[in-house]
């Protein structure tokens, strides 16, 4: 083989090795750009949550409802101290507390997105009807984990799609409200929601949240 052929063969092999090593390295999570912060305002104070990119259907659904005003006037209708607070049912807007949590007829569900997020303190997760892991999520109802050690027996069973980045103390206050035998607060804890898009660097600076997904 002549010298030119040797050089061409070496160059081709070097290019293939470079391409193979580049393909073997997974992309790093994107920490730049912007993201939505959802502010949940209640009589007990303000909770702010961030939503995960790797649960895209839950993120899009929650943002759409928050931006449209769907959640405004709904209540945290089920609260259990050392466990979680649940809200988001449109029924909780009316004057009949007995239908809170039953959901709307024919409300679309969301396919489960069980991607490994854990039920840590302040985790935002989708409620659903009973059933095995993989059962679709409610199209509107959600809960926030109040147990400071997390509720890890629910990991892999319900879709965790966000995290509270401010207002953990507010979650605690809501969980401790006086309630009836159905775990519904005796006085309504109504909410409003606002969505704000901020640079991720600013979110980290303001709330100390580190983007890993």
mmCIF file of C-alpha atoms in Angstrom:
data_model
loop_
_atom_site.group_PDB
_atom_site.id
_atom_site.type_symbol
_atom_site.label_atom_id
_atom_site.label_comp_id
_atom_site.label_asym_id
_atom_site.label_seq_id
_atom_site.Cartn_x
_atom_site.Cartn_y
_atom_site.Cartn_z
ATOM 1 C CA UNK A 1 0.000 0.000 0.000
ATOM 2 C CA UNK A 2 1.323 3.459 -0.854
ATOM 3 C CA UNK A 3 1.865 6.286 1.611
ATOM 4 C CA UNK A 4 -1.217 8.259 0.522
ATOM 5 C CA UNK A 5 -3.457 5.224 1.127
ATOM 6 C CA UNK A 6 -1.952 4.730 4.617
ATOM 7 C CA UNK A 7 -2.651 8.360 5.494
ATOM 8 C CA UNK A 8 -6.252 8.149 4.221
ATOM 9 C CA UNK A 9 -6.879 4.898 6.132
ATOM 10 C CA UNK A 10 -5.460 6.376 9.360
ATOM 11 C CA UNK A 11 -7.637 9.488 8.990
ATOM 12 C CA UNK A 12 -10.763 7.364 8.450
ATOM 13 C CA UNK A 13 -10.036 5.191 11.494
ATOM 14 C CA UNK A 14 -9.395 8.259 13.649
ATOM 15 C CA UNK A 15 -12.704 9.795 12.529
ATOM 16 C CA UNK A 16 -14.603 6.578 13.320
ATOM 17 C CA UNK A 17 -13.014 6.344 16.773
ATOM 18 C CA UNK A 18 -13.910 9.969 17.510
ATOM 19 C CA UNK A 19 -17.491 9.438 16.388
ATOM 20 C CA UNK A 20 -17.786 6.275 18.491
ATOM 21 C CA UNK A 21 -16.463 7.968 21.627
ATOM 22 C CA UNK A 22 -18.786 10.959 21.103
ATOM 23 C CA UNK A 23 -21.798 8.665 20.705
ATOM 24 C CA UNK A 24 -20.897 6.814 23.900
ATOM 25 C CA UNK A 25 -21.149 9.973 26.000
ATOM 26 C CA UNK A 26 -24.728 10.867 26.986
ATOM 27 C CA UNK A 27 -25.823 14.465 26.612
ATOM 28 C CA UNK A 28 -25.501 16.520 29.757
ATOM 29 C CA UNK A 29 -28.715 17.983 31.166
ATOM 30 C CA UNK A 30 -29.435 21.434 29.774
ATOM 31 C CA UNK A 31 -29.153 23.999 32.543
ATOM 32 C CA UNK A 32 -29.552 27.108 30.379
ATOM 33 C CA UNK A 33 -32.652 28.625 28.856
ATOM 34 C CA UNK A 34 -35.900 29.386 30.617
ATOM 35 C CA UNK A 35 -38.499 27.442 32.588
ATOM 36 C CA UNK A 36 -41.890 28.022 34.137
ATOM 37 C CA UNK A 37 -42.391 28.672 37.830
ATOM 38 C CA UNK A 38 -45.950 28.081 39.034
ATOM 39 C CA UNK A 39 -47.008 30.180 42.023
ATOM 40 C CA UNK A 40 -49.831 28.692 44.107
ATOM 41 C CA UNK A 41 -51.336 31.296 46.429
ATOM 42 C CA UNK A 42 -53.410 30.098 49.397
ATOM 43 C CA UNK A 43 -54.750 31.674 52.624
ATOM 44 C CA UNK A 44 -51.815 29.984 54.396
ATOM 45 C CA UNK A 45 -49.179 31.497 52.097
ATOM 46 C CA UNK A 46 -47.425 31.000 48.766
ATOM 47 C CA UNK A 47 -46.040 27.769 47.294
ATOM 48 C CA UNK A 48 -43.866 27.824 44.181
ATOM 49 C CA UNK A 49 -43.258 24.727 42.069
ATOM 50 C CA UNK A 50 -41.084 23.786 39.115
ATOM 51 C CA UNK A 51 -42.191 21.085 36.649
ATOM 52 C CA UNK A 52 -39.988 18.326 35.228
ATOM 53 C CA UNK A 53 -39.127 18.171 31.512
ATOM 54 C CA UNK A 54 -39.060 14.367 31.470
ATOM 55 C CA UNK A 55 -42.759 14.156 32.376
ATOM 56 C CA UNK A 56 -43.858 16.246 29.371
ATOM 57 C CA UNK A 57 -47.537 15.284 29.260
ATOM 58 C CA UNK A 58 -48.101 16.072 32.935
ATOM 59 C CA UNK A 59 -46.088 19.294 32.648
ATOM 60 C CA UNK A 60 -48.034 20.511 29.614
ATOM 61 C CA UNK A 61 -51.398 19.624 31.156
ATOM 62 C CA UNK A 62 -50.648 21.327 34.478
ATOM 63 C CA UNK A 63 -49.317 24.473 32.793
ATOM 64 C CA UNK A 64 -52.322 24.681 30.478
ATOM 65 C CA UNK A 65 -54.747 24.450 33.392
ATOM 66 C CA UNK A 66 -52.764 26.860 35.559
ATOM 67 C CA UNK A 67 -52.529 29.431 32.761
ATOM 68 C CA UNK A 68 -56.203 29.132 31.829
ATOM 69 C CA UNK A 69 -57.390 29.823 35.383
ATOM 70 C CA UNK A 70 -58.834 26.316 35.818
ATOM 71 C CA UNK A 71 -57.327 25.947 39.293
ATOM 72 C CA UNK A 72 -58.381 29.366 40.554
ATOM 73 C CA UNK A 73 -60.999 28.864 43.258
ATOM 74 C CA UNK A 74 -60.319 25.152 43.748
ATOM 75 C CA UNK A 75 -59.330 23.984 47.220
ATOM 76 C CA UNK A 76 -56.973 21.595 48.916
ATOM 77 C CA UNK A 77 -59.856 19.262 49.683
ATOM 78 C CA UNK A 78 -57.930 16.401 51.322
ATOM 79 C CA UNK A 79 -55.149 16.992 53.840
ATOM 80 C CA UNK A 80 -53.348 14.420 55.969
ATOM 81 C CA UNK A 81 -50.648 15.588 58.362
ATOM 82 C CA UNK A 82 -47.313 13.791 57.916
ATOM 83 C CA UNK A 83 -48.485 12.581 54.503
ATOM 84 C CA UNK A 84 -49.705 14.993 51.794
ATOM 85 C CA UNK A 85 -52.159 17.692 50.711
ATOM 86 C CA UNK A 86 -54.396 17.064 47.673
ATOM 87 C CA UNK A 87 -56.286 19.555 45.511
ATOM 88 C CA UNK A 88 -57.242 20.605 42.020
ATOM 89 C CA UNK A 89 -60.737 19.122 41.674
ATOM 90 C CA UNK A 90 -63.160 21.438 39.828
ATOM 91 C CA UNK A 91 -65.948 20.158 42.118
ATOM 92 C CA UNK A 92 -64.315 21.964 45.033
ATOM 93 C CA UNK A 93 -65.341 25.305 43.494
ATOM 94 C CA UNK A 94 -69.015 24.717 44.254
ATOM 95 C CA UNK A 95 -70.826 24.981 47.590
ATOM 96 C CA UNK A 96 -71.186 21.222 48.060
ATOM 97 C CA UNK A 97 -68.196 19.779 49.955
ATOM 98 C CA UNK A 98 -69.501 16.224 49.618
ATOM 99 C CA UNK A 99 -68.475 15.968 45.946
ATOM 100 C CA UNK A 100 -64.924 17.215 46.429
ATOM 101 C CA UNK A 101 -62.402 14.738 45.087
ATOM 102 C CA UNK A 102 -64.907 12.841 42.927
ATOM 103 C CA UNK A 103 -63.749 14.571 39.737
ATOM 104 C CA UNK A 104 -65.676 15.645 36.678
ATOM 105 C CA UNK A 105 -67.545 13.106 34.531
ATOM 106 C CA UNK A 106 -65.575 12.022 31.462
ATOM 107 C CA UNK A 107 -62.529 14.080 32.444
ATOM 108 C CA UNK A 108 -59.595 12.994 30.244
ATOM 109 C CA UNK A 109 -56.804 11.172 32.059
ATOM 110 C CA UNK A 110 -53.060 11.376 31.418
ATOM 111 C CA UNK A 111 -50.868 8.334 30.730
ATOM 112 C CA UNK A 112 -48.543 7.574 33.641
ATOM 113 C CA UNK A 113 -44.983 8.902 33.267
ATOM 114 C CA UNK A 114 -43.057 6.811 35.781
ATOM 115 C CA UNK A 115 -39.497 7.928 35.076
ATOM 116 C CA UNK A 116 -37.937 7.494 38.513
ATOM 117 C CA UNK A 117 -38.725 10.716 40.376
ATOM 118 C CA UNK A 118 -39.180 10.124 44.090
ATOM 119 C CA UNK A 119 -41.819 11.265 46.562
ATOM 120 C CA UNK A 120 -39.500 13.594 48.459
ATOM 121 C CA UNK A 121 -40.710 16.350 50.777
ATOM 122 C CA UNK A 122 -42.469 18.908 48.557
ATOM 123 C CA UNK A 123 -42.789 16.608 45.542
ATOM 124 C CA UNK A 124 -45.675 17.438 43.185
ATOM 125 C CA UNK A 125 -47.479 14.325 41.940
ATOM 126 C CA UNK A 126 -50.619 13.421 40.036
ATOM 127 C CA UNK A 127 -53.531 11.827 41.853
ATOM 128 C CA UNK A 128 -55.330 8.904 40.223
ATOM 129 C CA UNK A 129 -57.969 6.293 40.855
ATOM 130 C CA UNK A 130 -56.881 3.081 42.548
ATOM 131 C CA UNK A 131 -55.130 0.419 40.531
ATOM 132 C CA UNK A 132 -51.651 -0.883 39.793
ATOM 133 C CA UNK A 133 -48.621 1.164 38.825
ATOM 134 C CA UNK A 134 -49.149 2.552 35.344
ATOM 135 C CA UNK A 135 -52.814 3.432 35.924
ATOM 136 C CA UNK A 136 -53.433 6.786 34.150
ATOM 137 C CA UNK A 137 -53.347 9.963 36.211
ATOM 138 C CA UNK A 138 -56.193 12.340 36.954
ATOM 139 C CA UNK A 139 -56.412 15.150 34.423
ATOM 140 C CA UNK A 140 -56.528 17.789 37.154
ATOM 141 C CA UNK A 141 -56.040 16.546 40.710
ATOM 142 C CA UNK A 142 -52.579 16.645 42.248
ATOM 143 C CA UNK A 143 -50.902 16.371 45.626
ATOM 144 C CA UNK A 144 -47.854 17.756 47.380
ATOM 145 C CA UNK A 145 -45.858 15.545 49.746
ATOM 146 C CA UNK A 146 -45.859 16.951 53.282
ATOM 147 C CA UNK A 147 -43.969 14.214 55.115
ATOM 148 C CA UNK A 148 -40.479 15.578 55.735
ATOM 149 C CA UNK A 149 -38.953 12.137 55.159
ATOM 150 C CA UNK A 150 -40.917 11.683 51.932
ATOM 151 C CA UNK A 151 -43.592 9.092 51.137
ATOM 152 C CA UNK A 152 -41.361 6.649 49.312
ATOM 153 C CA UNK A 153 -43.794 3.741 49.469
ATOM 154 C CA UNK A 154 -45.541 5.612 46.617
ATOM 155 C CA UNK A 155 -42.412 5.744 44.443
ATOM 156 C CA UNK A 156 -43.041 4.112 41.080
ATOM 157 C CA UNK A 157 -46.777 4.036 41.715
ATOM 158 C CA UNK A 158 -47.827 7.629 40.999
ATOM 159 C CA UNK A 159 -46.313 10.136 38.569
ATOM 160 C CA UNK A 160 -44.118 12.721 40.281
ATOM 161 C CA UNK A 161 -43.857 15.620 37.838
ATOM 162 C CA UNK A 162 -42.571 18.564 39.849
ATOM 163 C CA UNK A 163 -41.091 19.903 43.064
ATOM 164 C CA UNK A 164 -41.918 22.735 45.440
ATOM 165 C CA UNK A 165 -39.006 25.168 45.455
ATOM 166 C CA UNK A 166 -40.549 27.597 47.931
ATOM 167 C CA UNK A 167 -43.267 27.351 50.568
ATOM 168 C CA UNK A 168 -42.608 23.999 52.208
ATOM 169 C CA UNK A 169 -43.744 25.608 55.450
ATOM 170 C CA UNK A 170 -47.034 26.507 53.751
ATOM 171 C CA UNK A 171 -47.573 22.862 52.794
ATOM 172 C CA UNK A 172 -47.056 22.022 56.480
ATOM 173 C CA UNK A 173 -49.614 24.636 57.566
ATOM 174 C CA UNK A 174 -52.242 23.318 55.145
ATOM 175 C CA UNK A 175 -51.640 19.715 56.256
ATOM 176 C CA UNK A 176 -52.323 20.722 59.860
ATOM 177 C CA UNK A 177 -55.651 22.463 59.225
ATOM 178 C CA UNK A 178 -58.628 21.221 61.290
ATOM 179 C CA UNK A 179 -60.611 18.774 59.165
ATOM 180 C CA UNK A 180 -63.675 16.563 59.056
ATOM 181 C CA UNK A 181 -63.701 12.715 59.064
ATOM 182 C CA UNK A 182 -63.156 12.748 55.269
ATOM 183 C CA UNK A 183 -59.885 14.676 55.739
ATOM 184 C CA UNK A 184 -61.431 17.810 54.207
ATOM 185 C CA UNK A 185 -60.427 21.081 55.909
ATOM 186 C CA UNK A 186 -63.315 22.618 57.848
ATOM 187 C CA UNK A 187 -62.475 26.003 56.287
ATOM 188 C CA UNK A 188 -61.746 26.112 52.558
ATOM 189 C CA UNK A 189 -58.103 26.471 51.589
ATOM 190 C CA UNK A 190 -58.720 27.946 48.139
ATOM 191 C CA UNK A 191 -55.927 28.539 45.671
ATOM 192 C CA UNK A 192 -55.048 30.702 42.707
ATOM 193 C CA UNK A 193 -52.218 29.967 40.283
ATOM 194 C CA UNK A 194 -49.908 32.131 38.239
ATOM 195 C CA UNK A 195 -47.276 30.969 35.738
ATOM 196 C CA UNK A 196 -44.099 32.954 35.176
ATOM 197 C CA UNK A 197 -41.299 32.064 32.756
ATOM 198 C CA UNK A 198 -37.840 32.878 34.090
ATOM 199 C CA UNK A 199 -34.250 32.147 33.163
ATOM 200 C CA UNK A 200 -33.104 28.972 34.841
ATOM 201 C CA UNK A 201 -30.111 30.808 36.292
ATOM 202 C CA UNK A 202 -32.490 33.267 37.931
ATOM 203 C CA UNK A 203 -34.643 30.433 39.326
ATOM 204 C CA UNK A 204 -31.536 28.891 40.880
ATOM 205 C CA UNK A 205 -30.472 32.266 42.299
ATOM 206 C CA UNK A 206 -33.907 33.097 43.723
ATOM 207 C CA UNK A 207 -34.936 29.692 45.057
ATOM 208 C CA UNK A 208 -31.758 27.601 45.245
ATOM 209 C CA UNK A 209 -33.165 24.973 42.900
ATOM 210 C CA UNK A 210 -30.631 23.008 40.820
ATOM 211 C CA UNK A 211 -31.782 21.746 37.432
ATOM 212 C CA UNK A 212 -30.784 18.113 36.956
ATOM 213 C CA UNK A 213 -33.330 16.954 34.358
#
